[in-house]
PDB file of C-alpha atoms in Angstrom:
ATOM      1  CA  MET A   1      -5.957 -43.195  40.162  1.00 59.00           C
ATOM      2  CA  SER A   2      -8.113 -45.825  41.702  1.00 70.00           C
ATOM      3  CA  LEU A   3      -8.498 -49.342  40.427  1.00 72.00           C
ATOM      4  CA  LYS A   4     -12.068 -48.601  39.395  1.00 73.00           C
ATOM      5  CA  ASN A   5     -10.965 -45.660  37.242  1.00 71.00           C
ATOM      6  CA  LEU A   6      -8.208 -47.712  35.630  1.00 71.00           C
ATOM      7  CA  SER A   7     -10.685 -50.449  34.745  1.00 75.00           C
ATOM      8  CA  LYS A   8     -13.016 -47.860  33.210  1.00 69.00           C
ATOM      9  CA  ILE A   9     -10.155 -46.463  31.133  1.00 71.00           C
ATOM     10  CA  ALA A  10      -9.226 -49.979  30.006  1.00 71.00           C
ATOM     11  CA  HIS A  11     -12.857 -50.627  29.135  1.00 68.00           C
ATOM     12  CA  SER A  12     -13.007 -47.409  27.098  1.00 62.00           C
ATOM     13  CA  LYS A  13      -9.791 -48.396  25.277  1.00 63.00           C
ATOM     14  CA  SER A  14     -11.293 -51.769  24.373  1.00 59.00           C
ATOM     15  CA  THR A  15     -14.495 -50.115  23.137  1.00 55.00           C
ATOM     16  CA  GLU A  16     -12.378 -47.892  20.889  1.00 55.00           C
ATOM     17  CA  LEU A  17     -11.197 -51.021  19.115  1.00 60.00           C
ATOM     18  CA  THR A  18     -14.789 -52.155  18.573  1.00 77.00           C
ATOM     19  CA  ARG A  19     -16.353 -48.916  17.442  1.00 79.00           C
ATOM     20  CA  PRO A  20     -19.895 -48.634  16.055  1.00 84.00           C
ATOM     21  CA  SER A  21     -20.640 -48.899  12.345  1.00 84.00           C
ATOM     22  CA  TRP A  22     -21.472 -45.214  11.959  1.00 85.00           C
ATOM     23  CA  VAL A  23     -17.948 -44.199  13.050  1.00 86.00           C
ATOM     24  CA  SER A  24     -15.620 -43.683  10.113  1.00 83.00           C
ATOM     25  CA  GLU A  25     -12.141 -42.270   9.797  1.00 84.00           C
ATOM     26  CA  LYS A  26     -13.201 -40.653   6.500  1.00 85.00           C
ATOM     27  CA  ASN A  27     -15.266 -37.983   8.251  1.00 85.00           C
ATOM     28  CA  ILE A  28     -15.358 -36.267  11.635  1.00 88.00           C
ATOM     29  CA  THR A  29     -17.240 -39.067  13.367  1.00 87.00           C
ATOM     30  CA  PHE A  30     -14.020 -40.786  14.376  1.00 89.00           C
ATOM     31  CA  ALA A  31     -12.658 -37.634  16.046  1.00 90.00           C
ATOM     32  CA  ALA A  32     -16.024 -36.981  17.691  1.00 90.00           C
ATOM     33  CA  TYR A  33     -16.340 -40.576  18.908  1.00 90.00           C
ATOM     34  CA  LYS A  34     -12.807 -40.548  20.283  1.00 91.00           C
ATOM     35  CA  TYR A  35     -13.316 -37.214  22.065  1.00 93.00           C
ATOM     36  CA  ILE A  36     -16.678 -38.320  23.507  1.00 92.00           C
ATOM     37  CA  ASN A  37     -14.993 -41.397  25.000  1.00 91.00           C
ATOM     38  CA  GLN A  38     -12.204 -39.232  26.389  1.00 92.00           C
ATOM     39  CA  LEU A  39     -14.746 -36.875  27.948  1.00 93.00           C
ATOM     40  CA  LYS A  40     -16.656 -39.847  29.329  1.00 93.00           C
ATOM     41  CA  THR A  41     -13.609 -41.007  31.297  1.00 92.00           C
ATOM     42  CA  GLU A  42     -13.014 -37.445  32.535  1.00 92.00           C
ATOM     43  CA  LYS A  43     -16.640 -37.087  33.647  1.00 92.00           C
ATOM     44  CA  LEU A  44     -16.567 -40.494  35.351  1.00 92.00           C
ATOM     45  CA  ASP A  45     -13.419 -39.405  37.152  1.00 92.00           C
ATOM     46  CA  PHE A  46     -15.188 -36.216  38.270  1.00 91.00           C
ATOM     47  CA  ILE A  47     -18.143 -38.261  39.528  1.00 90.00           C
ATOM     48  CA  ALA A  48     -15.803 -40.592  41.422  1.00 89.00           C
ATOM     49  CA  LYS A  49     -14.142 -37.668  43.198  1.00 89.00           C
ATOM     50  CA  HIS A  50     -17.210 -35.584  44.075  1.00 87.00           C
ATOM     51  CA  ASN A  51     -20.015 -36.581  46.398  1.00 81.00           C
ATOM     52  CA  ARG A  52     -21.873 -33.375  47.250  1.00 82.00           C
ATOM     53  CA  VAL A  53     -25.063 -32.302  45.535  1.00 82.00           C
ATOM     54  CA  ASN A  54     -23.611 -28.811  45.076  1.00 84.00           C
ATOM     55  CA  ASP A  55     -20.820 -30.249  42.927  1.00 84.00           C
ATOM     56  CA  TYR A  56     -23.426 -31.259  40.348  1.00 86.00           C
ATOM     57  CA  LYS A  57     -25.312 -27.979  39.992  1.00 87.00           C
ATOM     58  CA  ALA A  58     -23.660 -27.331  36.629  1.00 87.00           C
ATOM     59  CA  LYS A  59     -24.426 -30.149  34.208  1.00 85.00           C
ATOM     60  CA  GLY A  60     -21.178 -29.448  32.375  1.00 85.00           C
ATOM     61  CA  ASN A  61     -19.306 -31.011  35.281  1.00 86.00           C
ATOM     62  CA  TYR A  62     -20.780 -34.455  34.713  1.00 89.00           C
ATOM     63  CA  GLN A  63     -22.557 -34.376  31.314  1.00 92.00           C
ATOM     64  CA  ILE A  64     -21.191 -34.175  27.775  1.00 93.00           C
ATOM     65  CA  THR A  65     -22.692 -31.548  25.501  1.00 91.00           C
ATOM     66  CA  ALA A  66     -22.710 -31.661  21.717  1.00 91.00           C
ATOM     67  CA  SER A  67     -21.386 -28.112  21.572  1.00 91.00           C
ATOM     68  CA  GLU A  68     -18.408 -29.116  23.713  1.00 92.00           C
ATOM     69  CA  VAL A  69     -17.556 -31.921  21.285  1.00 91.00           C
ATOM     70  CA  ALA A  70     -18.158 -29.710  18.255  1.00 91.00           C
ATOM     71  CA  ARG A  71     -15.913 -26.971  19.647  1.00 92.00           C
ATOM     72  CA  HIS A  72     -13.089 -29.440  20.207  1.00 92.00           C
ATOM     73  CA  ILE A  73     -13.201 -30.947  16.721  1.00 91.00           C
ATOM     74  CA  LYS A  74     -13.841 -27.507  15.167  1.00 91.00           C
ATOM     75  CA  VAL A  75     -17.213 -28.241  13.543  1.00 90.00           C
ATOM     76  CA  ALA A  76     -20.554 -26.490  13.845  1.00 90.00           C
ATOM     77  CA  THR A  77     -22.850 -28.070  16.414  1.00 87.00           C
ATOM     78  CA  THR A  78     -25.730 -28.288  13.952  1.00 87.00           C
ATOM     79  CA  THR A  79     -23.531 -30.140  11.471  1.00 84.00           C
ATOM     80  CA  LEU A  80     -22.505 -32.600  14.136  1.00 84.00           C
ATOM     81  CA  ILE A  81     -25.936 -33.238  15.639  1.00 86.00           C
ATOM     82  CA  SER A  82     -28.565 -32.308  13.055  1.00 85.00           C
ATOM     83  CA  THR A  83     -27.685 -32.114   9.377  1.00 86.00           C
ATOM     84  CA  SER A  84     -25.233 -34.925   8.606  1.00 85.00           C
ATOM     85  CA  ALA A  85     -26.011 -38.542   7.761  1.00 85.00           C
ATOM     86  CA  TYR A  86     -24.373 -39.764  10.961  1.00 86.00           C
ATOM     87  CA  SER A  87     -26.040 -37.138  13.175  1.00 86.00           C
ATOM     88  CA  LYS A  88     -28.859 -39.341  14.442  1.00 89.00           C
ATOM     89  CA  ASP A  89     -26.495 -42.133  15.497  1.00 90.00           C
ATOM     90  CA  LEU A  90     -24.040 -39.711  17.068  1.00 89.00           C
ATOM     91  CA  LYS A  91     -26.812 -37.980  18.987  1.00 91.00           C
ATOM     92  CA  ASN A  92     -28.148 -41.338  20.221  1.00 92.00           C
ATOM     93  CA  HIS A  93     -24.639 -42.332  21.311  1.00 91.00           C
ATOM     94  CA  LEU A  94     -24.188 -39.042  23.155  1.00 92.00           C
ATOM     95  CA  ASN A  95     -27.584 -39.396  24.843  1.00 93.00           C
ATOM     96  CA  SER A  96     -26.835 -42.952  25.966  1.00 94.00           C
ATOM     97  CA  ILE A  97     -23.502 -41.876  27.450  1.00 94.00           C
ATOM     98  CA  ASN A  98     -25.165 -38.958  29.222  1.00 93.00           C
ATOM     99  CA  MET A  99     -27.789 -41.327  30.647  1.00 94.00           C
ATOM    100  CA  LYS A 100     -25.009 -43.591  31.952  1.00 94.00           C
ATOM    101  CA  LEU A 101     -23.235 -40.590  33.475  1.00 93.00           C
ATOM    102  CA  GLU A 102     -26.497 -39.471  35.107  1.00 93.00           C
ATOM    103  CA  GLU A 103     -26.959 -42.973  36.575  1.00 93.00           C
ATOM    104  CA  GLU A 104     -23.390 -42.966  37.896  1.00 91.00           C
ATOM    105  CA  LYS A 105     -23.971 -39.553  39.476  1.00 91.00           C
ATOM    106  CA  SER A 106     -27.204 -40.701  41.114  1.00 90.00           C
ATOM    107  CA  LEU A 107     -25.557 -43.866  42.346  1.00 89.00           C
ATOM    108  CA  ARG A 108     -22.623 -41.904  43.767  1.00 87.00           C
ATOM    109  CA  LEU A 109     -24.894 -39.444  45.566  1.00 85.00           C
ATOM    110  CA  SER A 110     -27.145 -42.183  46.935  1.00 85.00           C
ATOM    111  CA  LYS A 111     -24.134 -44.127  48.254  1.00 81.00           C
ATOM    112  CA  HIS A 112     -22.839 -40.965  49.887  1.00 76.00           C
ATOM    113  CA  ARG A 113     -26.195 -40.236  51.517  1.00 74.00           C
ATOM    114  CA  LYS A 114     -26.293 -43.766  52.931  1.00 71.00           C
ATOM    115  CA  THR A 115     -22.814 -43.469  54.423  1.00 67.00           C
ATOM    116  CA  LEU A 116     -23.516 -40.177  56.118  1.00 63.00           C
ATOM    117  CA  SER A 117     -24.442 -40.406  59.732  1.00 58.00           C
ATOM    118  CA  SER A 118     -27.552 -38.754  61.013  1.00 61.00           C
ATOM    119  CA  GLY A 119     -25.373 -36.741  63.353  1.00 65.00           C
ATOM    120  CA  VAL A 120     -25.132 -33.072  64.059  1.00 67.00           C
ATOM    121  CA  ARG A 121     -23.403 -32.170  60.798  1.00 68.00           C
ATOM    122  CA  GLN A 122     -26.458 -33.179  58.807  1.00 69.00           C
ATOM    123  CA  HIS A 123     -28.728 -30.557  60.356  1.00 73.00           C
ATOM    124  CA  LYS A 124     -28.841 -26.794  60.229  1.00 80.00           C
ATOM    125  CA  LYS A 125     -27.824 -24.770  63.266  1.00 86.00           C
ATOM    126  CA  ASP A 126     -31.386 -23.668  64.044  1.00 88.00           C
ATOM    127  CA  GLU A 127     -32.648 -27.250  63.943  1.00 84.00           C
ATOM    128  CA  ILE A 128     -29.889 -28.352  66.307  1.00 86.00           C
ATOM    129  CA  ARG A 129     -30.586 -25.467  68.697  1.00 91.00           C
ATOM    130  CA  ILE A 130     -34.333 -26.221  68.818  1.00 92.00           C
ATOM    131  CA  GLU A 131     -33.682 -29.931  69.323  1.00 89.00           C
ATOM    132  CA  LEU A 132     -31.237 -29.160  72.138  1.00 91.00           C
ATOM    133  CA  GLN A 133     -33.752 -26.890  73.874  1.00 95.00           C
ATOM    134  CA  ASN A 134     -36.484 -29.526  73.620  1.00 94.00           C
ATOM    135  CA  THR A 135     -34.148 -32.195  74.956  1.00 93.00           C
ATOM    136  CA  GLN A 136     -33.135 -29.989  77.890  1.00 95.00           C
ATOM    137  CA  LYS A 137     -36.791 -29.287  78.750  1.00 95.00           C
ATOM    138  CA  GLU A 138     -37.584 -32.989  78.581  1.00 93.00           C
ATOM    139  CA  LEU A 139     -34.608 -33.778  80.842  1.00 92.00           C
ATOM    140  CA  GLU A 140     -35.737 -31.232  83.443  1.00 93.00           C
ATOM    141  CA  GLU A 141     -39.271 -32.671  83.403  1.00 91.00           C
ATOM    142  CA  LEU A 142     -37.911 -36.188  83.863  1.00 89.00           C
ATOM    143  CA  LYS A 143     -35.683 -35.055  86.738  1.00 88.00           C
ATOM    144  CA  ASN A 144     -38.625 -33.403  88.524  1.00 87.00           C
ATOM    145  CA  LYS A 145     -40.876 -36.376  87.907  1.00 88.00           C
ATOM    146  CA  ASN A 146     -38.194 -38.769  89.096  1.00 87.00           C
ATOM    147  CA  ALA A 147     -37.559 -36.718  92.266  1.00 87.00           C
ATOM    148  CA  ILE A 148     -41.268 -36.720  93.151  1.00 87.00           C
ATOM    149  CA  GLU A 149     -41.561 -40.454  92.471  1.00 89.00           C
ATOM    150  CA  GLN A 150     -38.525 -41.197  94.630  1.00 87.00           C
ATOM    151  CA  ALA A 151     -39.843 -39.085  97.497  1.00 85.00           C
ATOM    152  CA  THR A 152     -43.241 -40.819  97.459  1.00 86.00           C
ATOM    153  CA  PHE A 153     -41.530 -44.217  97.264  1.00 87.00           C
ATOM    154  CA  ILE A 154     -39.377 -43.436 100.306  1.00 85.00           C
ATOM    155  CA  LEU A 155     -42.383 -42.176 102.266  1.00 84.00           C
ATOM    156  CA  LYS A 156     -44.323 -45.321 101.436  1.00 85.00           C
ATOM    157  CA  SER A 157     -41.441 -47.564 102.468  1.00 86.00           C
ATOM    158  CA  LEU A 158     -40.954 -45.912 105.885  1.00 85.00           C
ATOM    159  CA  ALA A 159     -42.094 -47.833 108.897  1.00 86.00           C
ATOM    160  CA  LEU A 160     -45.292 -46.726 110.635  1.00 84.00           C
ATOM    161  CA  PRO A 161     -43.611 -45.576 113.900  1.00 84.00           C
ATOM    162  CA  ILE A 162     -41.202 -43.373 111.959  1.00 84.00           C
ATOM    163  CA  LYS A 163     -44.065 -41.844 109.977  1.00 82.00           C
ATOM    164  CA  GLN A 164     -45.897 -41.035 113.254  1.00 85.00           C
ATOM    165  CA  LYS A 165     -42.789 -39.391 114.791  1.00 84.00           C
ATOM    166  CA  LEU A 166     -42.297 -37.301 111.634  1.00 82.00           C
ATOM    167  CA  GLY A 167     -45.971 -36.308 111.668  1.00 83.00           C
ATOM    168  CA  ILE A 168     -46.727 -37.687 108.279  1.00 79.00           C
ATOM    169  CA  ASN A 169     -50.310 -38.681 107.523  1.00 74.00           C
ATOM    170  CA  ILE A 170     -50.760 -42.385 107.369  1.00 60.00           C
TER     171      ILE A 170
END
């Protein structure tokens, strides 16, 4: 584990000690709150290890769903999120964590994009092939142009008697 992950785990442990007012050990909110925090550290760990856009196609890899929490604590999703007295607070807590996870994902992907070079690996094969062909054409044109320029420069720099012996127009 990295130092960053360990600090996040320590932070989550300290937040467990200072839990919100709607969390109570008398009902399922404590188990739900504890599991949400556990999932949060797992999702943050996933985000820290993955930097490709394709890794985030499934939201379940980096987001926490209410049904996932409900399944773990063996309660109906509607009871957890809709019908109970604590449902509004729990849903707000879950949404805020998901927003933080989304920000972390975006930050991770943006950092990765910045570190990537603009080299060959970033482009598709067809794009590289077309760029290579254009570059080769441009090189040939420059070679021809340069050869003509050098020849005219040499002819201009020749002395007049040499030009007359070669039969070059003055």
